[in-house]
Amino acid sequence: KLEAARQMTYVAAAKSQRGDADLTFFGAAAKCYASDAAMEIATDAVQLLGGYGYTRDYPVERMMRDAKITQIYEGTNQVQRIVMARNLP
Ligand SMILES: Cc1cc2nc3c(=O)[nH]c(=O)nc-3n(C[C@H](O)[C@H](O)[C@H](O)COP(=O)(O)OP(=O)(O)OC[C@H]3O[C@@H](n4cnc5c(N)ncnc54)[C@H](O)[C@@H]3O)c2cc1C
């Protein structure tokens, strides 16, 4: 999922540089997929470390909060899905 998110981001960036007509769809898809993957991966990391993962003494709880905000800002993922639906290739 991490590598898929990276590839989708690179594809969207390339489309942005070229000014491709389907950039809106791919930009929304990359934002949605990468932020959902970040949240899932960070949540798994917290679970892996158990109680230590949850406490502020270790960095993964911060990583999970940082991942969470990426699903909310720059257009929430629900709104990004509406954008994708309206711009289906
Ligand atoms: C820390 C932070 C920094 C930000 N920085 C910026 C910035 O620099 N510039 C900027 O322009 N904005 C910024 N934002 C705003 C951000 O990009 C979101 O647009 C904004 O947070 C969403 O509005 P809301 O929080 O009031 O949620 P609401 O609009 O109240 O939405 C609440 C929930 O309902 C869902 N929802 C809303 N409408 C629909 C719908 N039609 N269908 C399905 N679900 C829906 C949302 O996805 C969300 O889960 C920032 C937000 C935060 C938290």
mmCIF file of N, CA, C and O and ligand atoms in Angstrom:
data_model
loop_
_atom_site.group_PDB
_atom_site.id
_atom_site.type_symbol
_atom_site.label_atom_id
_atom_site.label_comp_id
_atom_site.label_asym_id
_atom_site.label_seq_id
_atom_site.Cartn_x
_atom_site.Cartn_y
_atom_site.Cartn_z
ATOM 1 N N LYS A 1 0.826 -1.203 0.000
ATOM 2 C CA LYS A 1 0.000 0.000 0.000
ATOM 3 C C LYS A 1 0.862 1.254 0.000
ATOM 4 O O LYS A 1 0.522 2.248 -0.646
ATOM 5 N N LEU A 2 1.973 1.186 0.740
ATOM 6 C CA LEU A 2 2.881 2.342 0.762
ATOM 7 C C LEU A 2 3.432 2.607 -0.633
ATOM 8 O O LEU A 2 3.434 3.754 -1.111
ATOM 9 N N GLU A 3 3.879 1.557 -1.308
ATOM 10 C CA GLU A 3 4.452 1.738 -2.647
ATOM 11 C C GLU A 3 3.376 2.155 -3.649
ATOM 12 O O GLU A 3 3.630 3.009 -4.519
ATOM 13 N N ALA A 4 2.166 1.593 -3.514
ATOM 14 C CA ALA A 4 1.072 1.985 -4.409
ATOM 15 C C ALA A 4 0.746 3.471 -4.214
ATOM 16 O O ALA A 4 0.524 4.205 -5.189
ATOM 17 N N ALA A 5 0.733 3.918 -2.947
ATOM 18 C CA ALA A 5 0.464 5.330 -2.655
ATOM 19 C C ALA A 5 1.542 6.219 -3.278
ATOM 20 O O ALA A 5 1.251 7.272 -3.850
ATOM 21 N N ARG A 6 2.795 5.772 -3.156
ATOM 22 C CA ARG A 6 3.917 6.539 -3.724
ATOM 23 C C ARG A 6 3.766 6.649 -5.246
ATOM 24 O O ARG A 6 3.916 7.737 -5.822
ATOM 25 N N GLN A 7 3.432 5.524 -5.883
ATOM 26 C CA GLN A 7 3.301 5.522 -7.343
ATOM 27 C C GLN A 7 2.147 6.412 -7.795
ATOM 28 O O GLN A 7 2.260 7.144 -8.776
ATOM 29 N N MET A 8 1.010 6.342 -7.073
ATOM 30 C CA MET A 8 -0.138 7.189 -7.437
ATOM 31 C C MET A 8 0.215 8.667 -7.291
ATOM 32 O O MET A 8 -0.206 9.510 -8.099
ATOM 33 N N THR A 9 0.975 8.987 -6.253
ATOM 34 C CA THR A 9 1.389 10.380 -6.043
ATOM 35 C C THR A 9 2.283 10.848 -7.186
ATOM 36 O O THR A 9 2.119 11.966 -7.706
ATOM 37 N N TYR A 10 3.225 9.995 -7.600
ATOM 38 C CA TYR A 10 4.119 10.361 -8.710
ATOM 39 C C TYR A 10 3.334 10.539 -10.010
ATOM 40 O O TYR A 10 3.615 11.443 -10.799
ATOM 41 N N VAL A 11 2.352 9.649 -10.234
ATOM 42 C CA VAL A 11 1.522 9.762 -11.446
ATOM 43 C C VAL A 11 0.766 11.091 -11.436
ATOM 44 O O VAL A 11 0.737 11.823 -12.440
ATOM 45 N N ALA A 12 0.158 11.431 -10.284
ATOM 46 C CA ALA A 12 -0.590 12.691 -10.185
ATOM 47 C C ALA A 12 0.349 13.886 -10.388
ATOM 48 O O ALA A 12 -0.011 14.859 -11.070
ATOM 49 N N ALA A 13 1.561 13.805 -9.822
ATOM 50 C CA ALA A 13 2.521 14.907 -9.977
ATOM 51 C C ALA A 13 2.919 15.071 -11.442
ATOM 52 O O ALA A 13 3.013 16.204 -11.950
ATOM 53 N N ALA A 14 3.124 13.943 -12.136
ATOM 54 C CA ALA A 14 3.498 14.006 -13.557
ATOM 55 C C ALA A 14 2.352 14.607 -14.371
ATOM 56 O O ALA A 14 2.573 15.428 -15.274
ATOM 57 N N LYS A 15 1.117 14.217 -14.034
ATOM 58 C CA LYS A 15 -0.048 14.766 -14.740
ATOM 59 C C LYS A 15 -0.167 16.268 -14.495
ATOM 60 O O LYS A 15 -0.546 17.038 -15.381
ATOM 61 N N SER A 16 0.172 16.683 -13.276
ATOM 62 C CA SER A 16 0.129 18.109 -12.951
ATOM 63 C C SER A 16 1.154 18.874 -13.787
ATOM 64 O O SER A 16 0.854 19.928 -14.356
ATOM 65 N N GLN A 17 2.356 18.328 -13.887
ATOM 66 C CA GLN A 17 3.406 19.006 -14.663
ATOM 67 C C GLN A 17 3.047 19.109 -16.136
ATOM 68 O O GLN A 17 3.346 20.100 -16.792
ATOM 69 N N ARG A 18 2.369 18.043 -16.649
ATOM 70 C CA ARG A 18 2.011 18.041 -18.074
ATOM 71 C C ARG A 18 0.717 18.813 -18.333
ATOM 72 O O ARG A 18 0.406 19.113 -19.482
ATOM 73 N N GLY A 19 -0.058 19.065 -17.255
ATOM 74 C CA GLY A 19 -1.358 19.709 -17.416
ATOM 75 C C GLY A 19 -2.376 18.789 -18.055
ATOM 76 O O GLY A 19 -3.236 19.230 -18.829
ATOM 77 N N ASP A 20 -2.321 17.498 -17.733
ATOM 78 C CA ASP A 20 -3.255 16.526 -18.312
ATOM 79 C C ASP A 20 -4.705 16.824 -17.915
ATOM 80 O O ASP A 20 -4.981 17.299 -16.806
ATOM 81 N N ALA A 21 -5.632 16.482 -18.807
ATOM 82 C CA ALA A 21 -7.057 16.779 -18.587
ATOM 83 C C ALA A 21 -7.628 15.967 -17.422
ATOM 84 O O ALA A 21 -8.606 16.393 -16.788
ATOM 85 N N ASP A 22 -7.051 14.790 -17.141
ATOM 86 C CA ASP A 22 -7.593 13.943 -16.069
ATOM 87 C C ASP A 22 -6.869 14.146 -14.735
ATOM 88 O O ASP A 22 -6.967 13.314 -13.836
ATOM 89 N N LEU A 23 -6.180 15.273 -14.606
ATOM 90 C CA LEU A 23 -5.455 15.543 -13.365
ATOM 91 C C LEU A 23 -6.385 15.587 -12.152
ATOM 92 O O LEU A 23 -6.035 15.094 -11.084
ATOM 93 N N THR A 24 -7.577 16.173 -12.307
ATOM 94 C CA THR A 24 -8.486 16.318 -11.165
ATOM 95 C C THR A 24 -8.803 14.962 -10.551
ATOM 96 O O THR A 24 -8.740 14.787 -9.329
ATOM 97 N N PHE A 25 -9.120 13.977 -11.407
ATOM 98 C CA PHE A 25 -9.426 12.641 -10.903
ATOM 99 C C PHE A 25 -8.205 12.040 -10.206
ATOM 100 O O PHE A 25 -8.296 11.553 -9.073
ATOM 101 N N PHE A 26 -7.059 12.080 -10.875
ATOM 102 C CA PHE A 26 -5.883 11.411 -10.318
ATOM 103 C C PHE A 26 -5.326 12.133 -9.092
ATOM 104 O O PHE A 26 -4.787 11.492 -8.181
ATOM 105 N N GLY A 27 -5.461 13.451 -9.058
ATOM 106 C CA GLY A 27 -5.030 14.193 -7.874
ATOM 107 C C GLY A 27 -5.857 13.802 -6.661
ATOM 108 O O GLY A 27 -5.320 13.542 -5.571
ATOM 109 N N ALA A 28 -7.188 13.736 -6.850
ATOM 110 C CA ALA A 28 -8.082 13.346 -5.754
ATOM 111 C C ALA A 28 -7.820 11.898 -5.342
ATOM 112 O O ALA A 28 -7.788 11.570 -4.155
ATOM 113 N N ALA A 29 -7.615 11.026 -6.339
ATOM 114 C CA ALA A 29 -7.384 9.605 -6.045
ATOM 115 C C ALA A 29 -6.084 9.410 -5.269
ATOM 116 O O ALA A 29 -6.029 8.633 -4.311
ATOM 117 N N ALA A 30 -5.040 10.127 -5.673
ATOM 118 C CA ALA A 30 -3.749 10.000 -4.989
ATOM 119 C C ALA A 30 -3.849 10.505 -3.559
ATOM 120 O O ALA A 30 -3.342 9.880 -2.622
ATOM 121 N N LYS A 31 -4.516 11.659 -3.373
ATOM 122 C CA LYS A 31 -4.663 12.222 -2.022
ATOM 123 C C LYS A 31 -5.412 11.250 -1.122
ATOM 124 O O LYS A 31 -5.022 10.979 0.012
ATOM 125 N N CYS A 32 -6.521 10.710 -1.632
ATOM 126 C CA CYS A 32 -7.355 9.788 -0.874
ATOM 127 C C CYS A 32 -6.595 8.506 -0.532
ATOM 128 O O CYS A 32 -6.556 8.085 0.622
ATOM 129 N N TYR A 33 -6.012 7.899 -1.549
ATOM 130 C CA TYR A 33 -5.367 6.604 -1.341
ATOM 131 C C TYR A 33 -4.158 6.729 -0.407
ATOM 132 O O TYR A 33 -3.981 5.925 0.516
ATOM 133 N N ALA A 34 -3.337 7.760 -0.645
ATOM 134 C CA ALA A 34 -2.116 7.908 0.154
ATOM 135 C C ALA A 34 -2.443 8.213 1.615
ATOM 136 O O ALA A 34 -1.801 7.679 2.528
ATOM 137 N N SER A 35 -3.460 9.056 1.855
ATOM 138 C CA SER A 35 -3.785 9.389 3.245
ATOM 139 C C SER A 35 -4.448 8.203 3.954
ATOM 140 O O SER A 35 -4.176 7.956 5.132
ATOM 141 N N ASP A 36 -5.298 7.461 3.243
ATOM 142 C CA ASP A 36 -5.897 6.258 3.847
ATOM 143 C C ASP A 36 -4.822 5.212 4.149
ATOM 144 O O ASP A 36 -4.856 4.557 5.198
ATOM 145 N N ALA A 37 -3.864 5.062 3.245
ATOM 146 C CA ALA A 37 -2.774 4.107 3.473
ATOM 147 C C ALA A 37 -1.929 4.550 4.666
ATOM 148 O O ALA A 37 -1.562 3.730 5.522
ATOM 149 N N ALA A 38 -1.632 5.855 4.750
ATOM 150 C CA ALA A 38 -0.827 6.371 5.872
ATOM 151 C C ALA A 38 -1.520 6.087 7.198
ATOM 152 O O ALA A 38 -0.885 5.660 8.175
ATOM 153 N N MET A 39 -2.845 6.303 7.237
ATOM 154 C CA MET A 39 -3.592 6.070 8.481
ATOM 155 C C MET A 39 -3.571 4.595 8.852
ATOM 156 O O MET A 39 -3.365 4.231 10.023
ATOM 157 N N GLU A 40 -3.782 3.745 7.873
ATOM 158 C CA GLU A 40 -3.796 2.300 8.157
ATOM 159 C C GLU A 40 -2.418 1.819 8.629
ATOM 160 O O GLU A 40 -2.312 1.066 9.597
ATOM 161 N N ILE A 41 -1.385 2.265 7.943
ATOM 162 C CA ILE A 41 -0.027 1.833 8.291
ATOM 163 C C ILE A 41 0.366 2.347 9.679
ATOM 164 O O ILE A 41 0.929 1.614 10.503
ATOM 165 N N ALA A 42 0.041 3.618 9.957
ATOM 166 C CA ALA A 42 0.400 4.186 11.264
ATOM 167 C C ALA A 42 -0.398 3.510 12.387
ATOM 168 O O ALA A 42 0.142 3.257 13.468
ATOM 169 N N THR A 43 -1.668 3.200 12.118
ATOM 170 C CA THR A 43 -2.485 2.515 13.137
ATOM 171 C C THR A 43 -1.925 1.128 13.416
ATOM 172 O O THR A 43 -1.854 0.686 14.570
ATOM 173 N N ASP A 44 -1.514 0.436 12.367
ATOM 174 C CA ASP A 44 -0.899 -0.893 12.550
ATOM 175 C C ASP A 44 0.392 -0.785 13.364
ATOM 176 O O ASP A 44 0.697 -1.661 14.180
ATOM 177 N N ALA A 45 1.154 0.292 13.130
ATOM 178 C CA ALA A 45 2.414 0.480 13.866
ATOM 179 C C ALA A 45 2.141 0.674 15.354
ATOM 180 O O ALA A 45 2.848 0.117 16.202
ATOM 181 N N VAL A 46 1.085 1.454 15.679
ATOM 182 C CA VAL A 46 0.702 1.642 17.082
ATOM 183 C C VAL A 46 0.306 0.292 17.690
ATOM 184 O O VAL A 46 0.747 -0.077 18.784
ATOM 185 N N GLN A 47 -0.499 -0.475 16.953
ATOM 186 C CA GLN A 47 -0.972 -1.776 17.453
ATOM 187 C C GLN A 47 0.202 -2.728 17.681
ATOM 188 O O GLN A 47 0.237 -3.462 18.670
ATOM 189 N N LEU A 48 1.135 -2.696 16.762
ATOM 190 C CA LEU A 48 2.315 -3.572 16.856
ATOM 191 C C LEU A 48 3.075 -3.335 18.157
ATOM 192 O O LEU A 48 3.554 -4.281 18.792
ATOM 193 N N LEU A 49 3.149 -2.061 18.571
ATOM 194 C CA LEU A 49 3.910 -1.723 19.767
ATOM 195 C C LEU A 49 3.060 -1.749 21.030
ATOM 196 O O LEU A 49 3.555 -1.471 22.127
ATOM 197 N N GLY A 50 1.757 -2.066 20.882
ATOM 198 C CA GLY A 50 0.876 -2.176 22.040
ATOM 199 C C GLY A 50 0.796 -0.863 22.798
ATOM 200 O O GLY A 50 0.706 0.213 22.196
ATOM 201 N N GLY A 51 0.852 -0.943 24.137
ATOM 202 C CA GLY A 51 0.730 0.241 24.981
ATOM 203 C C GLY A 51 1.804 1.273 24.696
ATOM 204 O O GLY A 51 1.548 2.479 24.743
ATOM 205 N N TYR A 52 3.005 0.820 24.392
ATOM 206 C CA TYR A 52 4.083 1.768 24.084
ATOM 207 C C TYR A 52 3.746 2.585 22.834
ATOM 208 O O TYR A 52 4.106 3.749 22.723
ATOM 209 N N GLY A 53 3.052 1.933 21.892
ATOM 210 C CA GLY A 53 2.682 2.651 20.683
ATOM 211 C C GLY A 53 1.704 3.773 20.959
ATOM 212 O O GLY A 53 1.718 4.803 20.275
ATOM 213 N N TYR A 54 0.887 3.609 21.988
ATOM 214 C CA TYR A 54 -0.175 4.570 22.303
ATOM 215 C C TYR A 54 0.339 5.775 23.093
ATOM 216 O O TYR A 54 -0.237 6.850 23.037
ATOM 217 N N THR A 55 1.416 5.570 23.851
ATOM 218 C CA THR A 55 1.882 6.650 24.732
ATOM 219 C C THR A 55 2.661 7.706 23.950
ATOM 220 O O THR A 55 3.198 7.443 22.871
ATOM 221 N N ARG A 56 2.748 8.891 24.549
ATOM 222 C CA ARG A 56 3.498 9.978 23.916
ATOM 223 C C ARG A 56 5.004 9.831 24.093
ATOM 224 O O ARG A 56 5.770 10.640 23.580
ATOM 225 N N ASP A 57 5.431 8.790 24.831
ATOM 226 C CA ASP A 57 6.869 8.579 25.032
ATOM 227 C C ASP A 57 7.559 8.107 23.763
ATOM 228 O O ASP A 57 8.775 8.203 23.637
ATOM 229 N N TYR A 58 6.779 7.595 22.812
ATOM 230 C CA TYR A 58 7.359 7.040 21.575
ATOM 231 C C TYR A 58 6.724 7.712 20.364
ATOM 232 O O TYR A 58 5.591 8.204 20.435
ATOM 233 N N PRO A 59 7.443 7.747 19.237
ATOM 234 C CA PRO A 59 7.004 8.605 18.126
ATOM 235 C C PRO A 59 5.790 8.122 17.337
ATOM 236 O O PRO A 59 5.180 8.921 16.638
ATOM 237 N N VAL A 60 5.388 6.851 17.446
ATOM 238 C CA VAL A 60 4.340 6.404 16.516
ATOM 239 C C VAL A 60 2.955 6.990 16.804
ATOM 240 O O VAL A 60 2.150 7.134 15.901
ATOM 241 N N GLU A 61 2.675 7.369 18.083
ATOM 242 C CA GLU A 61 1.358 7.982 18.341
ATOM 243 C C GLU A 61 1.258 9.309 17.607
ATOM 244 O O GLU A 61 0.214 9.671 17.076
ATOM 245 N N ARG A 62 2.371 10.050 17.546
ATOM 246 C CA ARG A 62 2.391 11.310 16.794
ATOM 247 C C ARG A 62 2.225 11.031 15.294
ATOM 248 O O ARG A 62 1.531 11.755 14.583
ATOM 249 N N MET A 63 2.874 9.949 14.829
ATOM 250 C CA MET A 63 2.745 9.590 13.402
ATOM 251 C C MET A 63 1.280 9.283 13.068
ATOM 252 O O MET A 63 0.794 9.628 11.990
ATOM 253 N N MET A 64 0.583 8.620 14.001
ATOM 254 C CA MET A 64 -0.821 8.290 13.747
ATOM 255 C C MET A 64 -1.663 9.562 13.688
ATOM 256 O O MET A 64 -2.521 9.706 12.806
ATOM 257 N N ARG A 65 -1.400 10.529 14.587
ATOM 258 C CA ARG A 65 -2.153 11.788 14.541
ATOM 259 C C ARG A 65 -1.820 12.564 13.272
ATOM 260 O O ARG A 65 -2.696 13.175 12.651
ATOM 261 N N ASP A 66 -0.542 12.538 12.892
ATOM 262 C CA ASP A 66 -0.155 13.232 11.656
ATOM 263 C C ASP A 66 -0.809 12.583 10.435
ATOM 264 O O ASP A 66 -1.207 13.270 9.495
ATOM 265 N N ALA A 67 -0.929 11.248 10.451
ATOM 266 C CA ALA A 67 -1.591 10.558 9.337
ATOM 267 C C ALA A 67 -3.075 10.920 9.307
ATOM 268 O O ALA A 67 -3.649 11.143 8.240
ATOM 269 N N LYS A 68 -3.695 11.017 10.484
ATOM 270 C CA LYS A 68 -5.141 11.297 10.562
ATOM 271 C C LYS A 68 -5.492 12.622 9.900
ATOM 272 O O LYS A 68 -6.475 12.712 9.155
ATOM 273 N N ILE A 69 -4.679 13.643 10.154
ATOM 274 C CA ILE A 69 -5.033 14.953 9.601
ATOM 275 C C ILE A 69 -4.975 14.940 8.076
ATOM 276 O O ILE A 69 -5.708 15.675 7.413
ATOM 277 N N THR A 70 -4.156 14.067 7.502
ATOM 278 C CA THR A 70 -4.078 14.042 6.029
ATOM 279 C C THR A 70 -5.375 13.510 5.409
ATOM 280 O O THR A 70 -5.627 13.738 4.229
ATOM 281 N N GLN A 71 -6.198 12.794 6.198
ATOM 282 C CA GLN A 71 -7.509 12.373 5.687
ATOM 283 C C GLN A 71 -8.527 13.510 5.774
ATOM 284 O O GLN A 71 -9.597 13.426 5.180
ATOM 285 N N ILE A 72 -8.188 14.559 6.546
ATOM 286 C CA ILE A 72 -9.149 15.647 6.794
ATOM 287 C C ILE A 72 -8.813 16.908 5.982
ATOM 288 O O ILE A 72 -9.690 17.454 5.301
ATOM 289 N N TYR A 73 -7.541 17.351 6.056
ATOM 290 C CA TYR A 73 -7.291 18.643 5.391
ATOM 291 C C TYR A 73 -6.973 18.473 3.898
ATOM 292 O O TYR A 73 -6.949 17.360 3.402
ATOM 293 N N GLU A 74 -6.812 19.598 3.241
ATOM 294 C CA GLU A 74 -6.677 19.626 1.767
ATOM 295 C C GLU A 74 -7.883 18.968 1.092
ATOM 296 O O GLU A 74 -7.750 18.329 0.055
ATOM 297 N N GLY A 75 -9.052 19.129 1.697
ATOM 298 C CA GLY A 75 -10.268 18.494 1.181
ATOM 299 C C GLY A 75 -10.402 17.128 1.821
ATOM 300 O O GLY A 75 -9.539 16.267 1.619
ATOM 301 N N THR A 76 -11.470 16.920 2.617
ATOM 302 C CA THR A 76 -11.619 15.625 3.299
ATOM 303 C C THR A 76 -11.722 14.502 2.260
ATOM 304 O O THR A 76 -12.110 14.734 1.108
ATOM 305 N N ASN A 77 -11.407 13.300 2.702
ATOM 306 C CA ASN A 77 -11.426 12.186 1.745
ATOM 307 C C ASN A 77 -12.835 11.889 1.234
ATOM 308 O O ASN A 77 -12.998 11.408 0.112
ATOM 309 N N GLN A 78 -13.855 12.209 2.054
ATOM 310 C CA GLN A 78 -15.230 12.038 1.561
ATOM 311 C C GLN A 78 -15.471 12.987 0.384
ATOM 312 O O GLN A 78 -16.061 12.592 -0.627
ATOM 313 N N VAL A 79 -15.015 14.222 0.544
ATOM 314 C CA VAL A 79 -15.211 15.202 -0.538
ATOM 315 C C VAL A 79 -14.340 14.830 -1.754
ATOM 316 O O VAL A 79 -14.766 14.975 -2.899
ATOM 317 N N GLN A 80 -13.138 14.323 -1.492
ATOM 318 C CA GLN A 80 -12.295 13.878 -2.617
ATOM 319 C C GLN A 80 -12.985 12.757 -3.409
ATOM 320 O O GLN A 80 -12.867 12.688 -4.632
ATOM 321 N N ARG A 81 -13.719 11.895 -2.699
ATOM 322 C CA ARG A 81 -14.436 10.810 -3.399
ATOM 323 C C ARG A 81 -15.561 11.371 -4.267
ATOM 324 O O ARG A 81 -15.839 10.844 -5.348
ATOM 325 N N ILE A 82 -16.192 12.444 -3.794
ATOM 326 C CA ILE A 82 -17.210 13.108 -4.628
ATOM 327 C C ILE A 82 -16.542 13.690 -5.874
ATOM 328 O O ILE A 82 -17.059 13.567 -6.997
ATOM 329 N N VAL A 83 -15.375 14.318 -5.669
ATOM 330 C CA VAL A 83 -14.622 14.885 -6.806
ATOM 331 C C VAL A 83 -14.284 13.779 -7.810
ATOM 332 O O VAL A 83 -14.456 13.950 -9.028
ATOM 333 N N MET A 84 -13.823 12.643 -7.300
ATOM 334 C CA MET A 84 -13.499 11.511 -8.201
ATOM 335 C C MET A 84 -14.725 11.046 -8.975
ATOM 336 O O MET A 84 -14.666 10.812 -10.181
ATOM 337 N N ALA A 85 -15.861 10.916 -8.249
ATOM 338 C CA ALA A 85 -17.085 10.424 -8.895
ATOM 339 C C ALA A 85 -17.518 11.342 -10.032
ATOM 340 O O ALA A 85 -18.003 10.888 -11.067
ATOM 341 N N ARG A 86 -17.317 12.659 -9.813
ATOM 342 C CA ARG A 86 -17.727 13.629 -10.833
ATOM 343 C C ARG A 86 -16.744 13.702 -11.996
ATOM 344 O O ARG A 86 -17.035 14.325 -13.019
ATOM 345 N N ASN A 87 -15.558 13.108 -11.807
ATOM 346 C CA ASN A 87 -14.530 13.184 -12.854
ATOM 347 C C ASN A 87 -14.047 11.807 -13.275
ATOM 348 O O ASN A 87 -12.873 11.632 -13.611
ATOM 349 N N LEU A 88 -14.961 10.825 -13.228
ATOM 350 C CA LEU A 88 -14.552 9.476 -13.621
ATOM 351 C C LEU A 88 -14.051 9.487 -15.058
ATOM 352 O O LEU A 88 -14.718 10.044 -15.941
ATOM 353 N N PRO A 89 -12.853 8.887 -15.281
ATOM 354 C CA PRO A 89 -12.321 8.898 -16.647
ATOM 355 C C PRO A 89 -13.178 8.054 -17.589
ATOM 356 O O PRO A 89 -13.879 7.176 -17.177
HETATM 357 C C1 LIG B 1 -5.209 21.494 10.880
HETATM 358 C C2 LIG B 1 -6.022 21.937 9.677
HETATM 359 C C3 LIG B 1 -5.418 22.742 8.738
HETATM 360 C C4 LIG B 1 -6.144 23.180 7.627
HETATM 361 N N1 LIG B 1 -5.522 23.994 6.738
HETATM 362 C C5 LIG B 1 -6.232 24.510 5.722
HETATM 363 C C6 LIG B 1 -5.639 25.440 4.822
HETATM 364 O O1 LIG B 1 -4.469 25.810 4.950
HETATM 365 N N2 LIG B 1 -6.400 25.941 3.817
HETATM 366 C C7 LIG B 1 -7.713 25.581 3.651
HETATM 367 O O2 LIG B 1 -8.354 26.074 2.720
HETATM 368 N N3 LIG B 1 -8.292 24.681 4.468
HETATM 369 C C8 LIG B 1 -7.604 24.154 5.511
HETATM 370 N N4 LIG B 1 -8.209 23.274 6.371
HETATM 371 C C9 LIG B 1 -9.612 22.860 6.086
HETATM 372 C C10 LIG B 1 -9.618 21.421 5.563
HETATM 373 O O3 LIG B 1 -8.944 21.357 4.319
HETATM 374 C C11 LIG B 1 -11.058 20.893 5.375
HETATM 375 O O4 LIG B 1 -11.616 21.456 4.228
HETATM 376 C C12 LIG B 1 -11.965 21.218 6.513
HETATM 377 O O5 LIG B 1 -11.347 20.813 7.725
HETATM 378 C C13 LIG B 1 -13.299 20.492 6.323
HETATM 379 O O6 LIG B 1 -14.301 21.215 7.000
HETATM 380 P P1 LIG B 1 -14.751 20.816 8.485
HETATM 381 O O7 LIG B 1 -13.557 20.449 9.305
HETATM 382 O O8 LIG B 1 -15.613 21.952 8.943
HETATM 383 O O9 LIG B 1 -15.606 19.517 8.287
HETATM 384 P P2 LIG B 1 -17.109 19.443 7.748
HETATM 385 O O10 LIG B 1 -17.208 20.099 6.410
HETATM 386 O O11 LIG B 1 -18.036 19.889 8.832
HETATM 387 O O12 LIG B 1 -17.241 17.887 7.544
HETATM 388 C C14 LIG B 1 -17.432 16.979 8.654
HETATM 389 C C15 LIG B 1 -17.403 15.582 8.120
HETATM 390 O O13 LIG B 1 -18.475 15.411 7.171
HETATM 391 C C16 LIG B 1 -17.954 14.962 5.932
HETATM 392 N N5 LIG B 1 -18.722 15.555 4.837
HETATM 393 C C17 LIG B 1 -18.953 16.873 4.609
HETATM 394 N N6 LIG B 1 -19.657 17.054 3.494
HETATM 395 C C18 LIG B 1 -19.883 15.810 2.981
HETATM 396 C C19 LIG B 1 -20.565 15.325 1.836
HETATM 397 N N7 LIG B 1 -21.160 16.151 0.969
HETATM 398 N N8 LIG B 1 -20.586 13.986 1.638
HETATM 399 C C20 LIG B 1 -19.989 13.133 2.504
HETATM 400 N N9 LIG B 1 -19.338 13.539 3.615
HETATM 401 C C21 LIG B 1 -19.286 14.851 3.851
HETATM 402 C C22 LIG B 1 -16.512 15.411 5.892
HETATM 403 O O14 LIG B 1 -15.744 14.597 5.036
HETATM 404 C C23 LIG B 1 -16.114 15.249 7.360
HETATM 405 O O15 LIG B 1 -15.730 13.919 7.602
HETATM 406 C C24 LIG B 1 -7.506 22.800 7.476
HETATM 407 C C25 LIG B 1 -8.096 21.967 8.421
HETATM 408 C C26 LIG B 1 -7.383 21.538 9.517
HETATM 409 C C27 LIG B 1 -8.076 20.649 10.538
#
